[in-house]
């Protein structure tokens, strides 16, 4: 089967179409003027009037061409239209030709194209009807004095009808065409905007995917990391005690097993929260449970002071994960043996303070994945995260977030 060759697409803009219409009008005017001159040459009349008619036709064509393609300002175009009307009046007086209405229509069409406002076009149409009626009447009276009044009125009315049709066509069709061009441009712009919006939407969707991945990663890091740290500490202690104190080593292993089960339960709870299920435990109870899991079966000491506060589920989860992260860091990196945890409810804010007696940090401190994620989340919630540490003086983290209440 032969493949059909695509036809070239015409790229016609509004300016090009109007330009082609103007060229057609100028050419049509020249053709009609040639016919008028030929008729004048064949009639019995003084020879000089034929030459005058030819000269006037040439001048009219030149003026119309200049008006169509050179003159841009509307007032200048109206001036040229006045000159054209005077020439047409003179030609009509000299020849009394029946093509006068056609010439008027051609000249008027050029003006109608140039004028945008409907009121101005209507005024020009009324003035042109008056000029045409006077020109045609004078021309016929001079060139055909024996013509009946009925024929004169009939010819004038036919001419006015032609001008009226030209006015309606030039006004409404051009308006329709320009509106169609504007709609096409608007549709094209809408399509481009739609494509841009689609691209932005895809980018936002991709960003949302990355944000969700980071949120899940932080949730797993905060939940599993803290519990696994406690399990590791218990099993390491059991290894050291297994020879000298098997009974205590057994207790440490049992505690590690309990911690591992708690870790599994916390992971399940995290999955439920990520799926959008509501949190049921009060924030204070959650924090006490985290502290108990951390110190249970170890030599770790913890002192805490917790106010009753129940902000939104998002803030609660963030604070709980924050405590887990700071406790895990203190145990793993700071080698801390004691912690202080404080939860204080202020005026529209909730403040969590966690400090330890670990080795602290010397010099510049670089935030890891956990602390960096905590800072970003705190700022996203409209709060802040402050870190203070000196070598040998432990480590302190202070989180302040708005006290956003649970939605009812």
Short mmCIF file of N, CA and C in Angstrom, two decimals, residues 230-231 234 249-260 262 293 295-298:
data_model
loop_
_atom_site.label_atom_id
_atom_site.label_comp_id
_atom_site.label_asym_id
_atom_site.label_seq_id
_atom_site.Cartn_x
_atom_site.Cartn_y
_atom_site.Cartn_z
N UNK A 230 19.85 -0.74 71.23
CA UNK A 230 19.62 -1.32 72.56
C UNK A 230 19.87 -2.82 72.54
N UNK A 231 19.43 -3.51 71.50
CA UNK A 231 19.65 -4.95 71.38
C UNK A 231 21.15 -5.25 71.33
N UNK A 234 22.73 -4.93 74.74
CA UNK A 234 22.38 -6.04 75.62
C UNK A 234 23.21 -7.28 75.27
N UNK A 249 24.15 -12.92 82.28
CA UNK A 249 24.22 -12.93 80.81
C UNK A 249 22.92 -13.40 80.21
N UNK A 250 22.31 -14.42 80.87
CA UNK A 250 21.02 -14.92 80.38
C UNK A 250 19.96 -13.83 80.46
N UNK A 251 19.97 -13.09 81.57
CA UNK A 251 19.00 -12.00 81.71
C UNK A 251 19.18 -10.95 80.61
N UNK A 252 20.45 -10.66 80.29
CA UNK A 252 20.71 -9.68 79.22
C UNK A 252 20.20 -10.20 77.87
N UNK A 253 20.38 -11.47 77.62
CA UNK A 253 19.91 -12.05 76.35
C UNK A 253 18.38 -12.00 76.29
N UNK A 254 17.76 -12.34 77.44
CA UNK A 254 16.29 -12.27 77.48
C UNK A 254 15.83 -10.83 77.23
N UNK A 255 16.52 -9.86 77.85
CA UNK A 255 16.17 -8.46 77.64
C UNK A 255 16.36 -8.05 76.18
N UNK A 256 17.44 -8.55 75.57
CA UNK A 256 17.67 -8.24 74.16
C UNK A 256 16.56 -8.81 73.29
N UNK A 257 16.10 -10.03 73.67
CA UNK A 257 15.00 -10.64 72.91
C UNK A 257 13.74 -9.80 73.02
N UNK A 258 13.48 -9.31 74.24
CA UNK A 258 12.31 -8.45 74.43
C UNK A 258 12.44 -7.17 73.60
N UNK A 259 13.66 -6.62 73.59
CA UNK A 259 13.89 -5.42 72.81
C UNK A 259 13.67 -5.68 71.31
N UNK A 260 14.10 -6.83 70.83
CA UNK A 260 13.92 -7.16 69.42
C UNK A 260 12.43 -7.28 69.08
N UNK A 262 10.06 -5.76 70.72
CA UNK A 262 9.56 -4.38 70.74
C UNK A 262 9.88 -3.66 69.43
N UNK A 293 12.31 1.14 77.37
CA UNK A 293 12.97 0.18 76.46
C UNK A 293 14.46 0.44 76.38
N UNK A 295 16.53 1.77 78.79
CA UNK A 295 17.30 1.50 80.02
C UNK A 295 17.03 0.11 80.58
N UNK A 296 16.02 -0.59 80.08
CA UNK A 296 15.66 -1.89 80.64
C UNK A 296 16.79 -2.89 80.47
N UNK A 297 17.22 -3.49 81.56
CA UNK A 297 18.27 -4.50 81.52
C UNK A 297 19.65 -3.96 81.30
N UNK A 298 19.84 -2.66 81.41
CA UNK A 298 21.16 -2.05 81.22
C UNK A 298 21.50 -1.23 82.45
#
